[in-house]
Tab-separated table of C-alpha atoms and ligand atoms in Angstrom:
chain	number	residue	atom	x	y	z
A	29	MET	CA	-17.955	-56.612	2.534
A	30	ALA	CA	-16.470	-58.955	5.115
A	31	ASP	CA	-18.854	-61.110	7.113
A	32	ILE	CA	-17.625	-59.759	10.457
A	33	LYS	CA	-17.661	-55.998	10.582
A	34	ASN	CA	-16.703	-55.395	14.204
A	35	GLU	CA	-13.972	-57.301	15.931
A	36	VAL	CA	-14.256	-57.972	19.651
A	37	VAL	CA	-12.866	-55.172	21.827
A	38	PHE	CA	-11.375	-56.131	25.173
A	39	SER	CA	-11.705	-54.040	28.316
A	40	LYS	CA	-8.699	-52.829	30.260
A	41	GLU	CA	-9.124	-55.669	32.763
A	42	GLN	CA	-9.412	-58.259	30.008
A	43	LYS	CA	-6.285	-56.915	28.332
A	44	GLN	CA	-4.452	-57.215	31.653
A	45	LEU	CA	-5.577	-60.809	32.004
A	46	ILE	CA	-4.426	-61.630	28.463
A	47	LYS	CA	-1.102	-59.865	28.975
A	48	GLY	CA	-0.448	-61.851	32.150
A	49	ILE	CA	-1.073	-65.090	30.306
A	50	VAL	CA	0.916	-64.441	27.136
A	51	GLU	CA	3.862	-62.932	28.962
A	52	ASP	CA	4.240	-65.905	31.265
A	53	GLU	CA	7.423	-67.771	30.371
A	54	ASN	CA	5.500	-71.048	30.203
A	55	PHE	CA	2.803	-69.670	27.922
A	56	SER	CA	1.310	-72.332	25.656
A	57	HIS	CA	-1.836	-72.778	23.589
A	58	HIS	CA	-3.280	-74.822	26.463
A	59	ASP	CA	-3.589	-71.575	28.409
A	60	TRP	CA	-6.802	-70.833	26.539
A	61	THR	CA	-8.338	-72.710	29.476
A	62	LYS	CA	-5.599	-72.125	32.028
A	63	GLU	CA	-6.597	-73.668	35.352
A	64	GLU	CA	-5.073	-70.900	37.511
A	65	GLN	CA	-7.235	-68.321	35.723
A	66	LYS	CA	-10.245	-70.511	35.305
A	67	GLU	CA	-13.016	-68.072	36.141
A	68	PRO	CA	-11.766	-64.902	34.491
A	69	LEU	CA	-10.934	-66.893	31.359
A	70	GLN	CA	-14.355	-68.472	31.338
A	71	ALA	CA	-15.867	-65.005	31.505
A	72	LEU	CA	-13.565	-63.816	28.729
A	73	ARG	CA	-14.518	-66.714	26.468
A	74	LYS	CA	-18.177	-66.085	27.127
A	75	TYR	CA	-17.669	-62.450	26.172
A	76	VAL	CA	-15.899	-63.380	22.913
A	77	ARG	CA	-18.527	-65.983	22.071
A	78	SER	CA	-21.422	-63.605	22.656
A	79	HIS	CA	-19.799	-60.898	20.591
A	80	TYR	CA	-19.177	-63.018	17.520
A	81	ARG	CA	-22.442	-64.894	17.802
A	82	VAL	CA	-24.250	-61.587	17.365
A	83	GLU	CA	-21.790	-60.288	14.781
A	84	GLN	CA	-22.240	-63.455	12.675
A	85	ASN	CA	-26.020	-63.570	13.077
A	86	ALA	CA	-25.686	-66.887	14.912
A	87	LYS	CA	-24.251	-68.635	11.843
A	88	CYS	CA	-21.134	-70.750	11.681
A	89	ALA	CA	-18.315	-68.958	9.854
A	90	TYR	CA	-17.628	-71.940	7.585
A	91	CYS	CA	-20.797	-73.931	6.936
A	92	ARG	CA	-23.270	-71.119	7.558
A	93	LYS	CA	-25.526	-73.387	9.557
A	94	ASP	CA	-27.031	-72.096	12.792
A	95	VAL	CA	-24.918	-72.127	15.906
A	96	SER	CA	-26.662	-72.468	19.245
A	97	VAL	CA	-27.946	-69.177	20.523
A	98	GLN	CA	-27.740	-70.012	24.211
A	99	ALA	CA	-25.575	-73.060	24.942
A	100	PRO	CA	-21.845	-72.819	24.253
A	101	SER	CA	-21.489	-76.408	22.994
A	102	ASN	CA	-22.519	-75.727	19.399
A	103	CYS	CA	-21.198	-72.189	19.293
A	104	GLN	CA	-17.496	-72.631	19.739
A	105	ILE	CA	-14.852	-70.000	19.662
A	106	GLU	CA	-12.782	-70.702	16.626
A	107	HIS	CA	-9.157	-69.727	16.149
A	108	ILE	CA	-8.971	-69.035	12.435
A	109	ALA	CA	-5.206	-69.556	12.432
A	110	PRO	CA	-5.015	-72.535	14.813
A	111	LYS	CA	-3.796	-71.753	18.315
A	112	GLU	CA	-1.667	-74.910	18.287
A	113	MET	CA	0.467	-73.344	15.536
A	114	TYR	CA	0.028	-69.676	16.328
A	115	LYS	CA	-0.264	-69.280	20.076
A	116	LYS	CA	0.682	-65.596	19.759
A	117	TYR	CA	-2.629	-64.976	17.963
A	118	MET	CA	-4.691	-66.887	20.495
A	119	PHE	CA	-6.380	-63.754	21.835
A	120	TYR	CA	-6.020	-61.635	18.709
A	121	PRO	CA	-9.502	-60.269	17.924
A	122	LYS	CA	-9.213	-60.754	14.154
A	123	ASN	CA	-8.212	-64.359	14.650
A	124	LEU	CA	-11.425	-65.176	16.499
A	125	CYS	CA	-14.937	-66.012	15.382
A	126	VAL	CA	-17.575	-68.608	16.211
A	127	ALA	CA	-18.110	-71.915	14.448
A	128	CYS	CA	-20.332	-74.930	14.907
A	129	ALA	CA	-18.925	-77.900	16.805
A	130	ASP	CA	-18.484	-79.943	13.596
A	131	CYS	CA	-16.544	-77.312	11.677
A	132	ASN	CA	-14.433	-76.529	14.688
A	133	SER	CA	-13.456	-80.127	15.308
A	134	ILE	CA	-13.066	-81.160	11.645
A	135	LYS	CA	-10.947	-78.124	10.781
A	136	TRP	CA	-8.810	-78.922	13.813
A	137	LYS	CA	-5.310	-77.514	13.566
A	138	ARG	CA	-4.560	-77.291	9.882
A	139	ASP	CA	-2.650	-74.246	8.813
A	140	THR	CA	-4.734	-71.518	7.215
A	141	ILE	CA	-2.081	-68.877	6.556
A	142	LYS	CA	-0.190	-68.958	3.283
A	143	PRO	CA	3.510	-69.509	3.796
A	144	LEU	CA	5.806	-66.723	2.665
A	145	SER	CA	8.301	-67.659	-0.014
A	146	THR	CA	11.086	-66.301	2.165
A	147	GLY	CA	11.319	-65.592	5.856
A	148	GLU	CA	8.643	-65.625	8.492
A	149	ARG	CA	5.604	-63.501	9.077
A	150	ARG	CA	6.094	-61.217	12.033
A	151	LYS	CA	2.563	-59.963	12.332
A	152	TYR	CA	-0.946	-61.226	11.853
A	153	PRO	CA	-1.765	-60.730	8.166
A	154	SER	CA	-4.006	-57.764	7.553
A	155	SER	CA	-5.588	-58.798	4.285
A	156	SER	CA	-7.575	-61.578	2.721
A	157	GLY	CA	-4.877	-62.668	0.288
A	158	ALA	CA	-2.605	-64.006	3.022
A	159	PHE	CA	-5.118	-66.647	4.052
A	160	LEU	CA	-5.925	-69.959	2.435
A	161	LEU	CA	-9.467	-70.087	3.748
A	162	VAL	CA	-12.488	-67.801	3.569
A	163	HIS	CA	-11.677	-65.499	6.465
A	164	PRO	CA	-14.769	-64.021	8.114
A	165	HIS	CA	-12.966	-60.798	9.057
A	166	PHE	CA	-11.651	-60.170	5.549
A	167	ASP	CA	-13.883	-62.007	3.099
A	168	ASP	CA	-17.475	-62.035	1.993
A	169	TYR	CA	-18.510	-65.704	2.095
A	170	ALA	CA	-20.798	-65.321	-0.909
A	171	ASP	CA	-17.848	-64.249	-3.069
A	172	HIS	CA	-16.232	-67.640	-2.494
A	173	ILE	CA	-18.890	-70.271	-1.906
A	174	ASP	CA	-22.431	-70.890	-3.144
A	175	ILE	CA	-24.673	-73.069	-0.997
A	176	PHE	CA	-27.420	-75.043	-2.669
A	177	ARG	CA	-30.314	-76.529	-0.732
A	178	ASP	CA	-28.605	-75.608	2.526
A	179	ARG	CA	-26.378	-78.596	2.011
A	180	TRP	CA	-24.227	-78.589	-1.116
A	181	TYR	CA	-21.269	-76.284	-1.246
A	182	VAL	CA	-19.863	-75.123	-4.553
A	183	ASP	CA	-16.614	-73.248	-4.654
A	184	LYS	CA	-16.309	-70.072	-6.638
A	185	THR	CA	-12.647	-69.444	-5.820
A	186	GLN	CA	-9.558	-71.237	-4.563
A	187	LYS	CA	-10.331	-70.029	-1.053
A	188	GLY	CA	-13.811	-71.437	-1.324
A	189	HIS	CA	-12.360	-74.729	-2.515
A	190	PHE	CA	-9.924	-74.856	0.385
A	191	THR	CA	-12.606	-74.053	2.958
A	192	ILE	CA	-15.005	-76.700	1.640
A	193	GLY	CA	-12.213	-79.289	1.897
A	194	LEU	CA	-10.912	-78.015	5.221
A	195	CYS	CA	-14.265	-78.467	6.955
A	196	LYS	CA	-15.394	-81.369	4.722
A	197	LEU	CA	-18.572	-79.465	4.012
A	198	ASN	CA	-19.879	-81.707	1.216
A	199	GLN	CA	-18.456	-84.898	2.690
A	200	ARG	CA	-20.623	-84.451	5.741
A	201	SER	CA	-23.771	-84.434	3.642
A	202	MET	CA	-22.658	-87.477	1.659
A	203	ASP	CA	-21.853	-89.439	4.809
A	204	PHE	CA	-25.411	-89.052	5.988
A	205	GLY	CA	-27.163	-90.487	3.017
A	206	TYR	CA	-27.640	-87.544	0.733
A	207	PRO	CA	-26.668	-88.787	-2.713
A	208	GLU	CA	-23.734	-87.018	-4.209
A	209	PRO	CA	-24.931	-84.918	-7.067
A	210	ASP	CA	-22.338	-86.069	-9.616
A	211	GLU	CA	-23.315	-83.702	-12.319
A	212	MET	CA	-23.299	-80.911	-9.768
A	213	MET	CA	-19.665	-81.514	-9.007
A	214	VAL	CA	-18.747	-81.480	-12.687
A	215	LEU	CA	-20.777	-78.344	-13.156
A	216	ALA	CA	-19.038	-76.771	-10.180
A	217	GLU	CA	-15.706	-77.320	-11.887
A	218	ASP	CA	-17.060	-75.909	-15.156
A	219	LEU	CA	-18.471	-72.956	-13.288
A	220	ARG	CA	-15.114	-72.183	-11.767
A	221	ASN	CA	-13.438	-72.325	-15.164
A	222	ALA	CA	-16.104	-70.208	-16.813
A	223	LYS	CA	-15.700	-67.630	-14.066
A	224	SER	CA	-11.959	-67.497	-14.324
A	225	ASN	CA	-12.325	-67.049	-18.093
A	226	GLY	CA	-14.797	-64.250	-17.517
A	227	ASP	CA	-17.416	-66.033	-19.623
A	228	SER	CA	-20.576	-64.655	-18.064
A	229	TYR	CA	-22.886	-66.243	-20.635
A	230	LEU	CA	-21.586	-69.709	-19.774
A	231	VAL	CA	-21.710	-68.904	-16.060
A	232	ASP	CA	-25.425	-68.146	-16.348
A	233	LEU	CA	-26.094	-71.317	-18.309
A	234	ILE	CA	-24.265	-73.491	-15.790
A	235	LYS	CA	-26.002	-71.864	-12.848
A	236	ALA	CA	-29.393	-72.408	-14.473
A	237	ARG	CA	-28.589	-76.098	-14.963
A	238	MET	CA	-27.470	-76.418	-11.338
A	239	ARG	CA	-30.707	-74.948	-10.081
A	240	GLU	CA	-32.658	-77.274	-12.321
A	241	LEU	CA	-30.845	-80.315	-10.906
A	242	LEU	CA	-31.431	-79.212	-7.346
A	243	ASP	CA	-35.100	-78.604	-7.902
A	244	ASN	CA	-35.673	-82.144	-9.157
B	11	LIG	ZN1	-20.046	-75.111	10.706
């Protein structure tokens, strides 16, 4: 089941505010913090943040570390498809979640929607398969990424792989003095292959070895 079960629901007044912003002829992604609507937008952001913080059990959508439960600085509203590329989805409930400050800034504005082979998407995709990353509204994180020792991320799928790279999840641990578990990375690759081959015996063996390494 997807990590986020209930998307944020806007009130009539909030919908009016959003409509006014997106229908303005000069609408741009900068209007997320539009000066002329400073206070109502601040209130709207607070509402979105509070909703997803609860919905995500105060965990970042990408690294699963704690986000701040009170202050907004380490519980940032994250546009899953970046607002710089997809301003039309800037207030779209399924495109919003919360992330820690690191994931939010490292992920930045890289595209997360798979391109269509022909033409352009007219609507926000409604299923997991259209996204490159682990999407908290459509995916169960644990289906795509295993986390060992709260620090090492091992991909189980392509989406998991993309998300780990997108937010540099392992790189961040390496940069701060945690030795890279070389064998772990090789095992991670083997694990992915064993899974795609449906070899459950090998999967169990590899997982056992990974746990052994991490316990040493
Ligand atoms: Zn994070």
